[in-house]
Amino acid sequence: MRSHRFLAGVVAVVSALALTACGSSSDSDEAAAPGGGSSASFPITIKHALGTTTIAKKPERVAAVQWANHEVPLALGIVPVGMAKANFGDDDGDGVLPWVKDKLAELGGTAPVLFDETDGIDFEAVSDTKPDVILAAYSGLTQEDYDKLSDIAPVVAYPTAPWATAWRDTIKLESEALGLKAEGDALITKLEGEMKASVAKYPALAGKSAMFITHIDPTDLSEISYYTSHDTRAQFFTDLGLTTPESVAKASAASPEFSGKQSAEQIEAFNDVDIMVTYGDADNKLLPSLQANALLQKMPAIKNGSMVVFAGSTPLATAANPTPLSISYVLDDYVKMLADAAAKVS
């Protein structure tokens, strides 16, 4: 058995009754939702890309693997028994992103076990938490991963492709698995309202096109890699009042991959991109190095400096990939960064 790791600011000990009150029910098939909300009839069957999962009764012990799947139960008032340790954007080294830490402190209860996924899913650690369901709607599970996890508990995998599940679909799938579909729909509506209000402050964003570049190596600018419209980072732009450039849409239609590459010699293919978003160094020297490149400076977004560069591995950088709890946490900051970039579009 692996020892539990406890988070600062979270009450370490709580009775089993108090924990199950956050998101559990009696053993009856008609399960009451937290806070007296809607109910769902079990069993529930969910079809996904790796098979079909049947959840016999309302889960009491919820585990989540890979990126951010623990945020759905937390947003709905359920403290998971285990979740993936943050491996990017963890500014204080405790393995928990700030919006998750805040929610755990709010809910109280026993802190989740943190699964170290540096070398892949820790199946033993997941098994030790004795989950009733394992959430992985936004993940890169292989069939082998899924089969191993299914030997532990029912698994909710991605609906179509690895790492391609939009935040709304993640909430819908996982809230349904928890018997909280109505609460999941309400969460989506709440987040959509927050985004609409934030974007409304910056009318200049409307109609601007944006693309998301993956990490750029300043020592080799012979090509750039970018996220296609299949990736959730690029999909998030439309939520924030932006459009997909025709060049990116065309390249995305030609491939199911979530990323693509373009040689610097053909960078003018992206002349229809108004704003470029990417990850960079903490010293923010990336833009000058791109503008100094004879080929890349031909791209209007680079020439104009209409770029958003996330400095290093920060919490804000992780939130460019929208998740149920991170959206509210960084929304206004991200939208302002996009608006500042939009102001430089000529």
Short mmCIF file of C-alpha atoms in Angstrom, two decimals:
data_model
loop_
_atom_site.label_atom_id
_atom_site.label_comp_id
_atom_site.label_asym_id
_atom_site.label_seq_id
_atom_site.Cartn_x
_atom_site.Cartn_y
_atom_site.Cartn_z
CA MET A 1 0.00 0.00 0.00
CA ARG A 2 1.19 3.47 -0.75
CA SER A 3 0.88 6.16 1.89
CA HIS A 4 -1.57 9.04 1.39
CA ARG A 5 -0.11 12.47 0.77
CA PHE A 6 -1.93 15.28 2.46
CA LEU A 7 -2.28 18.77 1.11
CA ALA A 8 -1.59 21.91 3.10
CA GLY A 9 -4.74 23.73 4.05
CA VAL A 10 -6.96 20.63 3.78
CA VAL A 11 -8.35 18.98 6.87
CA ALA A 12 -6.53 15.67 7.16
CA VAL A 13 -9.06 13.50 8.93
CA VAL A 14 -12.77 13.22 8.40
CA SER A 15 -15.30 10.52 9.07
CA ALA A 16 -16.36 8.25 6.23
CA LEU A 17 -19.87 9.56 6.61
CA ALA A 18 -18.78 13.16 6.04
CA LEU A 19 -16.82 12.22 2.93
CA THR A 20 -19.60 10.21 1.35
CA ALA A 21 -22.00 13.06 2.01
CA CYS A 22 -20.09 15.06 -0.61
CA GLY A 23 -21.05 12.77 -3.42
CA SER A 24 -22.43 9.40 -2.33
CA SER A 25 -25.82 7.90 -1.84
CA SER A 26 -27.57 4.95 -0.37
CA ASP A 27 -27.33 1.63 -2.16
CA SER A 28 -30.65 2.20 -3.90
CA ASP A 29 -30.66 2.56 -7.70
CA GLU A 30 -32.30 5.99 -7.42
CA ALA A 31 -29.35 8.04 -6.22
CA ALA A 32 -29.78 11.46 -4.63
CA ALA A 33 -27.37 14.11 -5.83
CA PRO A 34 -25.32 16.28 -3.47
CA GLY A 35 -27.22 19.19 -1.98
CA GLY A 36 -30.59 17.64 -2.75
CA GLY A 37 -30.25 18.13 -6.50
CA SER A 38 -31.38 15.89 -9.31
CA SER A 39 -31.17 12.13 -9.25
CA ALA A 40 -30.13 9.49 -11.75
CA SER A 41 -31.12 5.87 -12.21
CA PHE A 42 -28.41 3.25 -12.21
CA PRO A 43 -27.03 1.24 -13.87
CA ILE A 44 -25.63 3.77 -16.34
CA THR A 45 -23.94 2.65 -19.57
CA ILE A 46 -21.43 4.91 -21.35
CA LYS A 47 -19.99 4.17 -24.79
CA HIS A 48 -16.54 5.51 -25.61
CA ALA A 49 -13.62 4.94 -27.97
CA LEU A 50 -12.19 2.02 -26.01
CA GLY A 51 -15.37 0.11 -25.29
CA THR A 52 -18.57 0.30 -23.28
CA THR A 53 -18.64 0.93 -19.55
CA THR A 54 -21.50 0.06 -17.24
CA ILE A 55 -21.63 1.60 -13.77
CA ALA A 56 -23.92 -0.52 -11.62
CA LYS A 57 -24.64 1.95 -8.84
CA LYS A 58 -23.79 5.49 -7.85
CA PRO A 59 -20.04 5.66 -7.20
CA GLU A 60 -18.92 6.43 -3.67
CA ARG A 61 -15.17 6.24 -4.24
CA VAL A 62 -14.08 8.19 -7.32
CA ALA A 63 -10.58 8.02 -8.79
CA ALA A 64 -9.23 9.98 -11.76
CA VAL A 65 -6.15 9.43 -13.91
CA GLN A 66 -4.24 11.65 -16.31
CA TRP A 67 -4.84 15.34 -16.86
CA ALA A 68 -7.58 17.21 -14.93
CA ASN A 69 -10.22 14.47 -14.80
CA HIS A 70 -10.40 14.96 -11.04
CA GLU A 71 -11.72 18.48 -11.60
CA VAL A 72 -15.20 17.33 -12.61
CA PRO A 73 -16.01 15.54 -9.35
CA LEU A 74 -14.41 18.35 -7.36
CA ALA A 75 -16.47 20.97 -9.19
CA LEU A 76 -19.57 18.92 -8.33
CA GLY A 77 -18.68 18.62 -4.65
CA ILE A 78 -16.95 15.23 -4.59
CA VAL A 79 -13.45 14.71 -3.19
CA PRO A 80 -11.74 11.93 -5.21
CA VAL A 81 -9.96 9.14 -3.39
CA GLY A 82 -7.09 9.49 -5.85
CA MET A 83 -6.01 11.71 -8.74
CA ALA A 84 -3.01 12.37 -10.97
CA LYS A 85 -0.18 14.42 -9.53
CA ALA A 86 0.33 17.65 -11.49
CA ASN A 87 3.46 17.42 -13.63
CA PHE A 88 3.22 20.81 -15.35
CA GLY A 89 2.45 24.24 -13.94
CA ASP A 90 2.97 23.14 -10.34
CA ASP A 91 4.44 26.36 -8.97
CA ASP A 92 5.05 25.17 -5.41
CA GLY A 93 5.99 21.55 -6.02
CA ASP A 94 3.20 19.89 -4.07
CA GLY A 95 1.71 18.17 -7.11
CA VAL A 96 -1.56 20.11 -6.98
CA LEU A 97 -2.52 23.07 -9.16
CA PRO A 98 -3.82 26.16 -7.30
CA TRP A 99 -7.46 25.95 -8.40
CA VAL A 100 -7.56 22.31 -7.31
CA LYS A 101 -5.95 23.17 -3.98
CA ASP A 102 -8.54 25.89 -3.37
CA LYS A 103 -11.40 23.50 -4.09
CA LEU A 104 -9.98 20.81 -1.84
CA ALA A 105 -9.64 23.33 0.97
CA GLU A 106 -13.24 24.43 0.40
CA LEU A 107 -14.65 20.90 0.46
CA GLY A 108 -12.48 19.54 3.27
CA GLY A 109 -12.28 15.82 3.85
CA THR A 110 -9.47 13.36 3.33
CA ALA A 111 -6.99 14.54 0.74
CA PRO A 112 -6.75 12.38 -2.40
CA VAL A 113 -3.84 10.06 -3.02
CA LEU A 114 -1.64 11.60 -5.72
CA PHE A 115 -0.81 9.16 -8.52
CA ASP A 116 2.69 9.79 -9.86
CA GLU A 117 2.34 9.32 -13.63
CA THR A 118 5.88 10.34 -14.58
CA ASP A 119 6.44 6.88 -16.04
CA GLY A 120 2.82 6.16 -16.95
CA ILE A 121 -0.24 5.23 -14.96
CA ASP A 122 0.53 3.71 -11.55
CA PHE A 123 -1.99 0.88 -11.64
CA GLU A 124 -1.02 -0.37 -8.19
CA ALA A 125 -1.63 3.03 -6.62
CA VAL A 126 -4.99 3.34 -8.37
CA SER A 127 -6.00 -0.12 -7.18
CA ASP A 128 -4.98 0.70 -3.61
CA THR A 129 -7.58 3.49 -3.47
CA LYS A 130 -10.34 0.91 -4.11
CA PRO A 131 -12.35 3.10 -6.50
CA ASP A 132 -15.90 2.45 -7.67
CA VAL A 133 -15.23 4.35 -10.91
CA ILE A 134 -12.16 5.71 -12.71
CA LEU A 135 -12.55 8.92 -14.71
CA ALA A 136 -10.40 9.43 -17.82
CA ALA A 137 -12.60 11.20 -20.36
CA TYR A 138 -9.77 13.59 -21.19
CA SER A 139 -6.76 11.31 -21.50
CA GLY A 140 -4.41 9.40 -23.74
CA LEU A 141 -5.26 5.92 -22.49
CA THR A 142 -4.14 3.04 -24.66
CA GLN A 143 -6.31 -0.03 -24.99
CA GLU A 144 -3.89 -1.82 -22.67
CA ASP A 145 -4.20 0.96 -20.09
CA TYR A 146 -7.97 0.80 -20.31
CA ASP A 147 -8.06 -2.97 -19.92
CA LYS A 148 -5.80 -2.88 -16.85
CA LEU A 149 -7.82 -0.11 -15.24
CA SER A 150 -11.06 -1.94 -16.03
CA ASP A 151 -9.83 -4.83 -13.93
CA ILE A 152 -9.88 -2.39 -11.00
CA ALA A 153 -13.16 -0.51 -11.61
CA PRO A 154 -15.39 0.76 -14.44
CA VAL A 155 -13.51 3.30 -16.56
CA VAL A 156 -14.88 6.33 -18.41
CA ALA A 157 -12.53 6.84 -21.38
CA TYR A 158 -12.49 9.44 -24.15
CA PRO A 159 -15.38 9.43 -26.66
CA THR A 160 -13.42 9.69 -29.92
CA ALA A 161 -9.65 10.18 -29.76
CA PRO A 162 -6.82 10.57 -27.24
CA TRP A 163 -6.41 14.06 -25.78
CA ALA A 164 -9.20 15.45 -27.94
CA THR A 165 -12.14 15.65 -25.53
CA ALA A 166 -13.49 19.20 -25.27
CA TRP A 167 -14.07 20.52 -21.76
CA ARG A 168 -17.84 20.43 -22.18
CA ASP A 169 -17.77 16.78 -23.23
CA THR A 170 -15.49 15.90 -20.34
CA ILE A 171 -17.98 17.40 -17.92
CA LYS A 172 -20.94 15.72 -19.64
CA LEU A 173 -19.39 12.25 -19.67
CA GLU A 174 -18.00 12.31 -16.17
CA SER A 175 -20.99 13.96 -14.51
CA GLU A 176 -23.21 11.33 -16.12
CA ALA A 177 -20.99 8.59 -14.72
CA LEU A 178 -21.39 10.11 -11.27
CA GLY A 179 -25.16 10.28 -11.56
CA LEU A 180 -24.99 14.08 -11.70
CA LYS A 181 -25.87 14.88 -15.30
CA ALA A 182 -28.09 17.85 -14.44
CA GLU A 183 -25.42 19.28 -12.18
CA GLY A 184 -22.85 18.84 -14.95
CA ASP A 185 -25.09 20.70 -17.40
CA ALA A 186 -25.51 23.50 -14.85
CA LEU A 187 -21.72 23.72 -14.46
CA ILE A 188 -21.31 24.08 -18.23
CA THR A 189 -23.91 26.85 -18.30
CA LYS A 190 -22.15 28.65 -15.44
CA LEU A 191 -18.77 28.53 -17.17
CA GLU A 192 -20.23 29.67 -20.47
CA GLY A 193 -21.75 32.66 -18.68
CA GLU A 194 -18.42 33.57 -17.11
CA MET A 195 -16.67 33.41 -20.48
CA LYS A 196 -19.33 35.51 -22.17
CA ALA A 197 -19.05 38.18 -19.48
CA SER A 198 -15.25 38.27 -19.63
CA VAL A 199 -15.09 38.46 -23.42
CA ALA A 200 -17.71 41.23 -23.47
CA LYS A 201 -15.16 43.55 -21.84
CA TYR A 202 -12.98 43.38 -24.96
CA PRO A 203 -15.04 43.88 -28.15
CA ALA A 204 -11.84 44.08 -30.21
CA LEU A 205 -11.50 40.29 -29.87
CA ALA A 206 -14.57 39.65 -31.99
CA GLY A 207 -13.67 38.21 -35.37
CA LYS A 208 -9.95 37.99 -34.72
CA SER A 209 -8.34 34.69 -35.68
CA ALA A 210 -5.90 32.81 -33.47
CA MET A 211 -3.66 29.77 -33.60
CA PHE A 212 -1.79 27.96 -30.83
CA ILE A 213 1.85 27.11 -31.42
CA THR A 214 3.41 24.31 -29.41
CA HIS A 215 6.72 24.84 -27.65
CA ILE A 216 9.20 26.62 -29.94
CA ASP A 217 12.89 25.84 -29.88
CA PRO A 218 14.67 29.19 -30.43
CA THR A 219 17.80 27.30 -31.49
CA ASP A 220 15.99 25.65 -34.40
CA LEU A 221 13.45 27.83 -36.18
CA SER A 222 13.40 25.84 -39.40
CA GLU A 223 9.81 24.83 -38.69
CA ILE A 224 7.04 25.48 -36.22
CA SER A 225 4.62 23.02 -34.68
CA TYR A 226 1.07 24.02 -33.95
CA TYR A 227 -2.11 22.61 -32.48
CA THR A 228 -4.85 21.77 -34.95
CA SER A 229 -8.51 22.48 -34.34
CA HIS A 230 -8.78 18.96 -32.89
CA ASP A 231 -6.90 20.12 -29.81
CA THR A 232 -8.72 21.62 -26.84
CA ARG A 233 -6.38 24.63 -26.66
CA ALA A 234 -7.36 25.70 -30.17
CA GLN A 235 -11.02 24.89 -29.55
CA PHE A 236 -10.99 27.21 -26.53
CA PHE A 237 -10.43 30.19 -28.82
CA THR A 238 -13.99 30.03 -30.12
CA ASP A 239 -15.28 30.23 -26.54
CA LEU A 240 -13.29 33.43 -26.16
CA GLY A 241 -14.71 35.26 -29.17
CA LEU A 242 -11.99 34.26 -31.63
CA THR A 243 -12.12 32.36 -34.90
CA THR A 244 -10.08 29.56 -36.44
CA PRO A 245 -7.86 30.78 -39.31
CA GLU A 246 -8.78 29.23 -42.64
CA SER A 247 -5.22 27.95 -42.98
CA VAL A 248 -5.44 26.04 -39.70
CA ALA A 249 -8.95 24.79 -40.45
CA LYS A 250 -7.82 23.44 -43.83
CA ALA A 251 -4.77 21.69 -42.37
CA SER A 252 -6.90 20.25 -39.57
CA ALA A 253 -9.44 18.87 -42.00
CA ALA A 254 -6.68 17.00 -43.79
CA SER A 255 -5.46 15.16 -40.68
CA PRO A 256 -7.01 13.70 -37.50
CA GLU A 257 -3.88 14.59 -35.51
CA PHE A 258 -4.05 17.21 -32.75
CA SER A 259 -0.83 18.85 -33.95
CA GLY A 260 0.88 19.70 -37.22
CA LYS A 261 4.09 21.23 -38.55
CA GLN A 262 4.92 23.96 -41.02
CA SER A 263 8.35 24.79 -42.43
CA ALA A 264 9.60 28.33 -41.95
CA GLU A 265 10.04 28.58 -45.72
CA GLN A 266 6.26 28.22 -46.08
CA ILE A 267 5.27 30.33 -43.10
CA GLU A 268 3.27 32.66 -45.32
CA ALA A 269 0.59 29.98 -45.34
CA PHE A 270 -0.41 31.47 -41.98
CA ASN A 271 -0.86 35.02 -43.22
CA ASP A 272 -4.49 34.84 -42.10
CA VAL A 273 -3.53 34.42 -38.42
CA ASP A 274 -4.16 37.55 -36.35
CA ILE A 275 -2.99 36.27 -32.96
CA MET A 276 -0.45 33.61 -32.11
CA VAL A 277 -0.38 31.94 -28.68
CA THR A 278 2.53 29.83 -27.49
CA TYR A 279 4.70 28.79 -24.57
CA GLY A 280 8.01 30.53 -23.95
CA ASP A 281 10.75 31.24 -21.48
CA ALA A 282 10.35 33.16 -18.27
CA ASP A 283 12.61 35.93 -19.66
CA ASN A 284 10.18 36.56 -22.56
CA LYS A 285 12.92 36.61 -25.20
CA LEU A 286 11.00 34.39 -27.60
CA LEU A 287 9.21 37.09 -29.58
CA PRO A 288 12.38 39.07 -30.41
CA SER A 289 14.09 35.91 -31.62
CA LEU A 290 11.15 35.11 -33.90
CA GLN A 291 10.99 38.66 -35.23
CA ALA A 292 14.71 38.51 -35.99
CA ASN A 293 14.25 35.45 -38.18
CA ALA A 294 14.15 36.46 -41.84
CA LEU A 295 11.52 33.84 -42.71
CA LEU A 296 9.28 33.85 -39.63
CA GLN A 297 9.00 37.63 -39.54
CA LYS A 298 6.92 37.35 -42.71
CA MET A 299 4.06 35.97 -40.62
CA PRO A 300 1.90 39.01 -39.69
CA ALA A 301 1.24 37.84 -36.12
CA ILE A 302 4.99 37.63 -35.50
CA LYS A 303 5.83 40.83 -37.34
CA ASN A 304 3.19 42.78 -35.42
CA GLY A 305 4.00 41.17 -32.10
CA SER A 306 0.36 40.16 -31.71
CA MET A 307 1.36 37.21 -29.59
CA VAL A 308 0.53 35.73 -26.21
CA VAL A 309 3.56 34.02 -24.71
CA PHE A 310 3.04 32.01 -21.55
CA ALA A 311 6.22 32.29 -19.52
CA GLY A 312 7.60 28.94 -18.48
CA SER A 313 5.69 26.18 -16.74
CA THR A 314 3.28 28.36 -14.80
CA PRO A 315 -0.28 27.70 -13.63
CA LEU A 316 -1.52 30.23 -16.20
CA ALA A 317 0.22 28.31 -18.97
CA THR A 318 -1.57 25.10 -17.98
CA ALA A 319 -4.92 26.85 -18.04
CA ALA A 320 -4.61 27.61 -21.75
CA ASN A 321 -5.92 24.06 -21.97
CA PRO A 322 -9.36 24.63 -20.42
CA THR A 323 -10.53 22.45 -17.54
CA PRO A 324 -13.60 22.68 -15.29
CA LEU A 325 -11.85 24.47 -12.41
CA SER A 326 -9.06 26.33 -14.23
CA ILE A 327 -11.41 28.27 -16.51
CA SER A 328 -12.81 30.44 -13.72
CA TYR A 329 -9.41 30.80 -12.07
CA VAL A 330 -7.51 32.31 -15.02
CA LEU A 331 -10.24 33.45 -17.40
CA ASP A 332 -9.93 37.21 -16.97
CA ASP A 333 -6.11 37.14 -17.14
CA TYR A 334 -6.11 35.03 -20.30
CA VAL A 335 -8.75 37.09 -22.06
CA LYS A 336 -6.87 40.31 -21.26
CA MET A 337 -3.67 38.83 -22.70
CA LEU A 338 -5.53 37.95 -25.88
CA ALA A 339 -7.07 41.43 -26.03
CA ASP A 340 -3.63 43.04 -25.62
CA ALA A 341 -2.39 40.93 -28.55
CA ALA A 342 -5.48 41.83 -30.60
CA ALA A 343 -4.70 45.52 -30.13
CA LYS A 344 -1.47 45.01 -32.09
CA VAL A 345 -3.17 43.48 -35.13
CA SER A 346 -2.72 45.78 -38.13
#
